[in-house]
Short mmCIF file of C-alpha atoms and ligand atoms in Angstrom, two decimals:
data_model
loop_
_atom_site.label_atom_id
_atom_site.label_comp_id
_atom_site.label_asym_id
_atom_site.label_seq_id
_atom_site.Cartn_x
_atom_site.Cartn_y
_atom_site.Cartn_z
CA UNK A 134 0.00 0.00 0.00
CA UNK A 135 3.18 2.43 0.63
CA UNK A 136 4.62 1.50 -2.66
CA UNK A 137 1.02 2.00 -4.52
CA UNK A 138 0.77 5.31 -2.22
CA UNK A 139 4.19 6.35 -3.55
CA UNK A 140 3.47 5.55 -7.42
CA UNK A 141 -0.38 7.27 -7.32
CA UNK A 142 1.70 10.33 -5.91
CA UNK A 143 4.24 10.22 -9.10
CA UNK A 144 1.13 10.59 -11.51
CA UNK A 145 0.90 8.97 -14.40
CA UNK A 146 4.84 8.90 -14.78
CA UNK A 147 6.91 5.71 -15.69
CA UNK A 148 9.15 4.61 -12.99
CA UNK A 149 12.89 5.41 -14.03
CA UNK A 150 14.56 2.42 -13.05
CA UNK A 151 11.95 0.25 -15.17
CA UNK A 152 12.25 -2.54 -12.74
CA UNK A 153 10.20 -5.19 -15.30
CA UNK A 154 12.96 -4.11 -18.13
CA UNK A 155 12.97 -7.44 -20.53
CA UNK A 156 10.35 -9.03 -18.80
CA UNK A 157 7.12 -10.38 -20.33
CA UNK A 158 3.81 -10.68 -18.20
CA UNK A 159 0.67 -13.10 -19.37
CA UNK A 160 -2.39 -11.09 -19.17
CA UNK A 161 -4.26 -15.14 -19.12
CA UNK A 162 -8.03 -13.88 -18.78
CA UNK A 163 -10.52 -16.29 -19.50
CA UNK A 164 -13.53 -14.11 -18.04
CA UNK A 165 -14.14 -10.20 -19.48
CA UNK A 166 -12.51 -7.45 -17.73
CA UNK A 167 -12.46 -3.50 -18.56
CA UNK A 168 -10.27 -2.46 -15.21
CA UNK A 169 -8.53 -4.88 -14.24
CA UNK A 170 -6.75 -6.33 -17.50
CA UNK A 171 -6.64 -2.61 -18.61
CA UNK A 172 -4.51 -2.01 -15.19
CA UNK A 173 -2.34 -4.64 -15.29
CA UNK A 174 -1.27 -3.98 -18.69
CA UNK A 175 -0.67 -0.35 -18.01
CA UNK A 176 1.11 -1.30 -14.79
CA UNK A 177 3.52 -3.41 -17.08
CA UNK A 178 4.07 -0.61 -19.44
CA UNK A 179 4.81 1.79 -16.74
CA UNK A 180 7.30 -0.19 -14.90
CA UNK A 181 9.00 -0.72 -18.74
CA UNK A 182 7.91 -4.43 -19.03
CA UNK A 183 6.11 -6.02 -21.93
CA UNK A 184 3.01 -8.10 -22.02
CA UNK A 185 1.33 -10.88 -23.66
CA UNK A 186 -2.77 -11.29 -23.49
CA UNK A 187 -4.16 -14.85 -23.75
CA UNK A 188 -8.16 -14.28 -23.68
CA UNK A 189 -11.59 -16.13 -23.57
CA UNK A 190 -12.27 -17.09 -27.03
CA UNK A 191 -8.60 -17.04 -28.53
CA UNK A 192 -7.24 -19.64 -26.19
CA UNK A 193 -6.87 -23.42 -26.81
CA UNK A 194 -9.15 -23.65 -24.14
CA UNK A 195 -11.52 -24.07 -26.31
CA UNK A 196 -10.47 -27.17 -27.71
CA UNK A 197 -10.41 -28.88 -24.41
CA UNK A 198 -7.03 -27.81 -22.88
CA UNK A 199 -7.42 -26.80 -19.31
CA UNK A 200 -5.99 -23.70 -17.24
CA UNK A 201 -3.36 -25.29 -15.39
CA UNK A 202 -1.77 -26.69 -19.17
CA UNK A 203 -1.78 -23.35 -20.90
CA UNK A 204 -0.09 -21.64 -17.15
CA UNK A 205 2.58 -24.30 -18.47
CA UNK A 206 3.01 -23.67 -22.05
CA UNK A 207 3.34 -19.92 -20.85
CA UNK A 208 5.93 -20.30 -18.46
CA UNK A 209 7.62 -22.82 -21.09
CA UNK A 210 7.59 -19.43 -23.23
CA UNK A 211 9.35 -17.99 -20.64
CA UNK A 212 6.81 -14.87 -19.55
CA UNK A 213 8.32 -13.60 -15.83
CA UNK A 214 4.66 -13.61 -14.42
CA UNK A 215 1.05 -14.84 -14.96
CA UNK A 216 -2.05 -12.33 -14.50
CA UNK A 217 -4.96 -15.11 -14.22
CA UNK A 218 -8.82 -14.01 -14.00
CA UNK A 219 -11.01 -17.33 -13.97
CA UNK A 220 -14.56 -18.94 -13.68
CA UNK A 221 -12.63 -21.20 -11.09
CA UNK A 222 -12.90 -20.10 -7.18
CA UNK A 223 -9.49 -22.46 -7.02
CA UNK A 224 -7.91 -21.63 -10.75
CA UNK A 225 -5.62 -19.40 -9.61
CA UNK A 226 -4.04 -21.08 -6.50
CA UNK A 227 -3.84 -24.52 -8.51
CA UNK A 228 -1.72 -22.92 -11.34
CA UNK A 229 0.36 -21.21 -8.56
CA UNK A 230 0.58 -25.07 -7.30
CA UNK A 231 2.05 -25.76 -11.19
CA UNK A 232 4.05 -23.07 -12.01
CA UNK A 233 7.80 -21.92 -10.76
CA UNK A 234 6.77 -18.26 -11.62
CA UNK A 235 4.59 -15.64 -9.64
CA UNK A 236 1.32 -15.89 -10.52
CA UNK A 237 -1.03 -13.04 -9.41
CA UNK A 238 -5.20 -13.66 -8.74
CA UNK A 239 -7.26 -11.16 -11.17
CA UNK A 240 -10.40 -12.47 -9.77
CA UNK A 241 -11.16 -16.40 -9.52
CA UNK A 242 -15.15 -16.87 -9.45
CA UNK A 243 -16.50 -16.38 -6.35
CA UNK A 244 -13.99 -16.35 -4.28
CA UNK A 245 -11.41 -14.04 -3.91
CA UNK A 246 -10.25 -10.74 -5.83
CA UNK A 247 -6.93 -9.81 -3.81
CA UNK A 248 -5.77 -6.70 -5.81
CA UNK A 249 -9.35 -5.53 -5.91
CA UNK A 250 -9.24 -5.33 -2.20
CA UNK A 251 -5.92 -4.03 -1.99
CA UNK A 252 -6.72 -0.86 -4.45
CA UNK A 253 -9.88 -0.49 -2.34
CA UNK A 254 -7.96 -0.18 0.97
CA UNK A 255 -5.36 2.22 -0.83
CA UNK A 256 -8.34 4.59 -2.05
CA UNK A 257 -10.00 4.29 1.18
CA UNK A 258 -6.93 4.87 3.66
CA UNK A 259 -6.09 8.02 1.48
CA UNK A 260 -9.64 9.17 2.08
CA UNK A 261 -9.56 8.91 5.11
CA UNK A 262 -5.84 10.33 5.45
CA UNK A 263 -4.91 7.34 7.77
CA UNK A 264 -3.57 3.34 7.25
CA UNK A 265 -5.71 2.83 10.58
CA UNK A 266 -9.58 2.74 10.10
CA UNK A 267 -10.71 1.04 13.49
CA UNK A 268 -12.96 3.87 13.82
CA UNK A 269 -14.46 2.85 10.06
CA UNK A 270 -17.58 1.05 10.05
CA UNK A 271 -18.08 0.26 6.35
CA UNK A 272 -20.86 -1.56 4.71
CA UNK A 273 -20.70 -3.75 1.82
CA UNK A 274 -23.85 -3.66 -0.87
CA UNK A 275 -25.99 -6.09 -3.19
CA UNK A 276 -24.90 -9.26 -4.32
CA UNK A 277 -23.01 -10.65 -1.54
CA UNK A 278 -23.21 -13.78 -2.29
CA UNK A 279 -22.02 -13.95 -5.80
CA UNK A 280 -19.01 -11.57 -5.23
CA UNK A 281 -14.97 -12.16 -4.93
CA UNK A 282 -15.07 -8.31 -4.43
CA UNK A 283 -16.63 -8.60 -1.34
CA UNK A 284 -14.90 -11.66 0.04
CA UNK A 285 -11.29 -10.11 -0.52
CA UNK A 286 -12.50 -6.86 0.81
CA UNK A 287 -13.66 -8.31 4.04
CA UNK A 288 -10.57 -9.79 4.72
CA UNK A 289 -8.55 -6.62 3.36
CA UNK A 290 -10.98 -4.56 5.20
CA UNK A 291 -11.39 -5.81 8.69
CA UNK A 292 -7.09 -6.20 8.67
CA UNK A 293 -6.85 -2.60 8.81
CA UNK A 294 -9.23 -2.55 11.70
CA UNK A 295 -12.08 -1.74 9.99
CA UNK A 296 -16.17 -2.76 10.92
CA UNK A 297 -17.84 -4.02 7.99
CA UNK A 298 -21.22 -4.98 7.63
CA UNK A 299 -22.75 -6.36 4.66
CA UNK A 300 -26.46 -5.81 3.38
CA UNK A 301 -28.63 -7.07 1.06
CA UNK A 302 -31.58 -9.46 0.88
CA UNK A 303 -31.30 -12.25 2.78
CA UNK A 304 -30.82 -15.12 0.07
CA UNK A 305 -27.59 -13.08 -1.18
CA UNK A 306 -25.81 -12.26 1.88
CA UNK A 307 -24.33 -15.45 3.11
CA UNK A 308 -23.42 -15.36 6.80
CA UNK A 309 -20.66 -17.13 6.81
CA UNK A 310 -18.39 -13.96 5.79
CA UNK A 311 -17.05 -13.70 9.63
CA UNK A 312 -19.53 -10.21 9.60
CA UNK A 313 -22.50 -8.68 10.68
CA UNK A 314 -25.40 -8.92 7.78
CA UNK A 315 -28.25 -6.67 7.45
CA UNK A 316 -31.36 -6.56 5.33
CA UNK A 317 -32.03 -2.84 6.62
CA UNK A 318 -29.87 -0.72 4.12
CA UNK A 319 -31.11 2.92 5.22
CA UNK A 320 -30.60 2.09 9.11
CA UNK A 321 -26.95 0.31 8.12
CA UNK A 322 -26.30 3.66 5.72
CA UNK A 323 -27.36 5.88 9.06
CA UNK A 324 -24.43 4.16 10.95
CA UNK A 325 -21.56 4.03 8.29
CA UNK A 326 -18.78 6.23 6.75
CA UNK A 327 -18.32 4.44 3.49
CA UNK A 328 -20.43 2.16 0.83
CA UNK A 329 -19.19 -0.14 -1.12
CA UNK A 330 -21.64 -0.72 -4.01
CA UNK A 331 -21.97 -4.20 -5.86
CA UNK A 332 -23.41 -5.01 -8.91
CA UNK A 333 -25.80 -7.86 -9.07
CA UNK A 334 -23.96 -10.80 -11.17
CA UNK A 335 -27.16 -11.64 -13.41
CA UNK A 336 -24.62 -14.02 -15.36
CA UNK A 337 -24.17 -15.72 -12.37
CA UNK A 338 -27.91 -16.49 -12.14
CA UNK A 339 -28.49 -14.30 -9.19
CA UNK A 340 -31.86 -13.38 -9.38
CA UNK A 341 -33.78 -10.17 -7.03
CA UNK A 342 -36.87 -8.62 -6.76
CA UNK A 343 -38.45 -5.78 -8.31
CA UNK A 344 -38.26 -4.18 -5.25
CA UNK A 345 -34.01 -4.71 -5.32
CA UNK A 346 -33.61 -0.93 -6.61
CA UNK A 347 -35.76 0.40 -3.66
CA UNK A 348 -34.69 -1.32 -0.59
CA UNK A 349 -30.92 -1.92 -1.98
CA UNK A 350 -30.17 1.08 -4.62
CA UNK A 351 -28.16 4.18 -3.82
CA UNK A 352 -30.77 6.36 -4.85
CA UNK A 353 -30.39 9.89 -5.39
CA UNK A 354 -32.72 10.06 -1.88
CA UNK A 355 -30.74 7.98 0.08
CA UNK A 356 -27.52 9.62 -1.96
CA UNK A 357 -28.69 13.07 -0.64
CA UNK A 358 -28.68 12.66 3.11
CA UNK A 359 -25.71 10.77 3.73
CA UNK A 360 -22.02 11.98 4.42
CA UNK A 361 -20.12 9.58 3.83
CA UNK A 362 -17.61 7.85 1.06
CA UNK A 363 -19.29 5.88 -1.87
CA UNK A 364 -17.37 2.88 -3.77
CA UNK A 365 -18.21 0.57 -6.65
CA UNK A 366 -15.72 -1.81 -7.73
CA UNK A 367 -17.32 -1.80 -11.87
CA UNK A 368 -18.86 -2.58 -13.71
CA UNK A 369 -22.05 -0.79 -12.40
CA UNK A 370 -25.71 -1.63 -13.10
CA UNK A 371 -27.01 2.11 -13.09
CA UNK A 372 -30.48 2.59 -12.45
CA UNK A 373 -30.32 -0.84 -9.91
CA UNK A 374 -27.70 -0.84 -7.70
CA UNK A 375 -26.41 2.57 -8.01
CA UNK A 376 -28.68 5.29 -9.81
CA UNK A 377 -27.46 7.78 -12.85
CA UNK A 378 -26.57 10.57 -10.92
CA UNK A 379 -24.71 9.12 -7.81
CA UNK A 380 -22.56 7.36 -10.25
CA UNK A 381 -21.74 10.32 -12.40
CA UNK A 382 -18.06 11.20 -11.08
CA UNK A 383 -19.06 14.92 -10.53
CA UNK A 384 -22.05 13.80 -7.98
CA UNK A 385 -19.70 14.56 -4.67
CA UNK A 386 -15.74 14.74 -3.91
CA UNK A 387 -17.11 11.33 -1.90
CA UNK A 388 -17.67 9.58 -4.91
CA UNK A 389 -14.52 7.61 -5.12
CA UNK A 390 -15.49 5.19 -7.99
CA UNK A 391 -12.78 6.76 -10.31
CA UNK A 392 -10.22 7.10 -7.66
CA UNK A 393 -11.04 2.90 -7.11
CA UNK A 394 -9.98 2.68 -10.92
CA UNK A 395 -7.09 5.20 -10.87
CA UNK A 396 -5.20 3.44 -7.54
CA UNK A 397 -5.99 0.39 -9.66
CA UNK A 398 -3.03 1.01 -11.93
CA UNK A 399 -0.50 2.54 -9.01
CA UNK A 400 -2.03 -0.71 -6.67
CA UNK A 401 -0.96 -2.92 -9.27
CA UNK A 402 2.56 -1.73 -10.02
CA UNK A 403 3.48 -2.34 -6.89
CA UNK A 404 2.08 -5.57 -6.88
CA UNK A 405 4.23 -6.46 -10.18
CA UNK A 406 7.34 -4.54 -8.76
CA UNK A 407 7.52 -6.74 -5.91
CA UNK A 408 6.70 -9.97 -7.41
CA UNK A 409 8.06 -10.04 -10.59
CA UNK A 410 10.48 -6.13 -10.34
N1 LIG B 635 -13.47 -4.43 -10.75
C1 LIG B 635 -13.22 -5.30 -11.74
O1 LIG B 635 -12.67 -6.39 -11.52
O2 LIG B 635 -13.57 -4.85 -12.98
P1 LIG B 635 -13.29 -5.66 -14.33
O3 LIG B 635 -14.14 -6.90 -14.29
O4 LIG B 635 -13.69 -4.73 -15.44
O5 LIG B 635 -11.83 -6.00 -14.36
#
């Protein structure tokens, strides 16, 4: 989090010493991505490395040739690292398992999202102009159930001391977490200093009610009374989860949705620095 700290406060420079000089990351995404492949690859470019992407559709995979095999024929290549976003909750770790290179989680299913959590804590500690947030009580939005976002970010979250709660209807908040759940978003939003928005995963056959926008929405109403810090990891459903003008960047200097995305790319050369640098 120093590191990304350091390289969000350089700006969109590239770091002199170039520490991934003639290295080669695999971008190896197998699900879409706008933000995170985007950062990675940007990440690469700023730290003078090169990169290789190996996506859904244009893989062997589709002849039959599983994840682990083409993490092998990519390392035979010789790329330094491996970016890997999968349908898998376990894809990542069991190429890690396979591979003698680093191999970095880009979001595996449902279960875990690591430098999603780690770009969230770097927006939110700057925010709040402190590493510490024991006096942070944050809640966590929507699709619980479905969501690697939320899983990292309640580990990431509650290691820096924070509260989290997490809200939704009942069938998509799983209490198992190691949190407090609610199904009462305005009296959870009346005790919290940040919101972390998700998106309802309709391709992952989650299914709500047509009440989901009025009891779990950030509307404008809800938007207009309340002080604190609002997050959305992307992509965003507007008009369900978050509405039009909440999203829009401009809405408050506590919309952080941008700053999510722009700590993204400093989050993530650190992460490649130290791993691969
Ligand atoms: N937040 C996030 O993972 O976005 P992408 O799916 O666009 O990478």
């Amino acid at each position: 989090m120093q590191r990304a700290t350091h390289f969000l406060d350089a700006g969109d420079r590239y770091e002199p010493s170039a520490p991934l000089a003639g290295k080669i990351i695999a971008n190896l995404f197998m699900e879409n991505s706008t933000r995170t492949r985007c950062s990675f690859t940007i990440a690469t470019k700023r730290l003078g490395g090169d990169f290789v992407d190996l996506l859904d559709g244009t893989s062997s995979a589709s002849k039959g040739e599983t994840l682990v095999d083409t993490a092998l024929n990519l390392e035979a290549m010789g790329v330094a690292g491996i970016v890997v976003r999968c349908s898998q909750d376990t894809g990542a770790s069991e190429i890690a398992a396979s591979v003698g290179i680093p191999v970095i989680n880009a979001g595996s299913g449902t279960s875990a999202h690591p430098t999603q959590a780690l770009l969230d804590a770097v927006t939110l500690t700057r925010y709040y102009g402190t590493d510490d947030l024991s006096e942070q009580h944050i809640a966590i939005v929507g699709d619980i159930a479905h969501s690697r976002v939320a899983r990292s970010n309640v580990i990431g979250l509650t290691k820096l001391g924070a509260t989290v709660t997490l809200v939704g209807p009942q069938e998509l908040v799983p209490d198992d977490l190691g949190c407090e759940t609610s199904t009462d978003f305005d009296n959870t939003l009346s005790t919290v200093s940040a919101v972390m928005m998700l998106r309802v995963q309709f391709e992952r056959d989650a299914q709500v009610g047509e009440d989901y926008h009025e009891k779990f929405g950030l509307t404008e109403h809800r938007f207009a009374s309340f002080r604190g810090a609002v997050l959305h990891p992307g992509p965003m459903n507007r008009g369900l989860e978050i509405d039009d003008n909440v999203a829009n960047p401009e809405s408050s200097p506590h919309n952080l949705i941008l700053s999510q995305v722009t700590s993204g790319v400093a989050t993530r050369m650190a992460i490649l620095e130290h791993l691969i640098g």
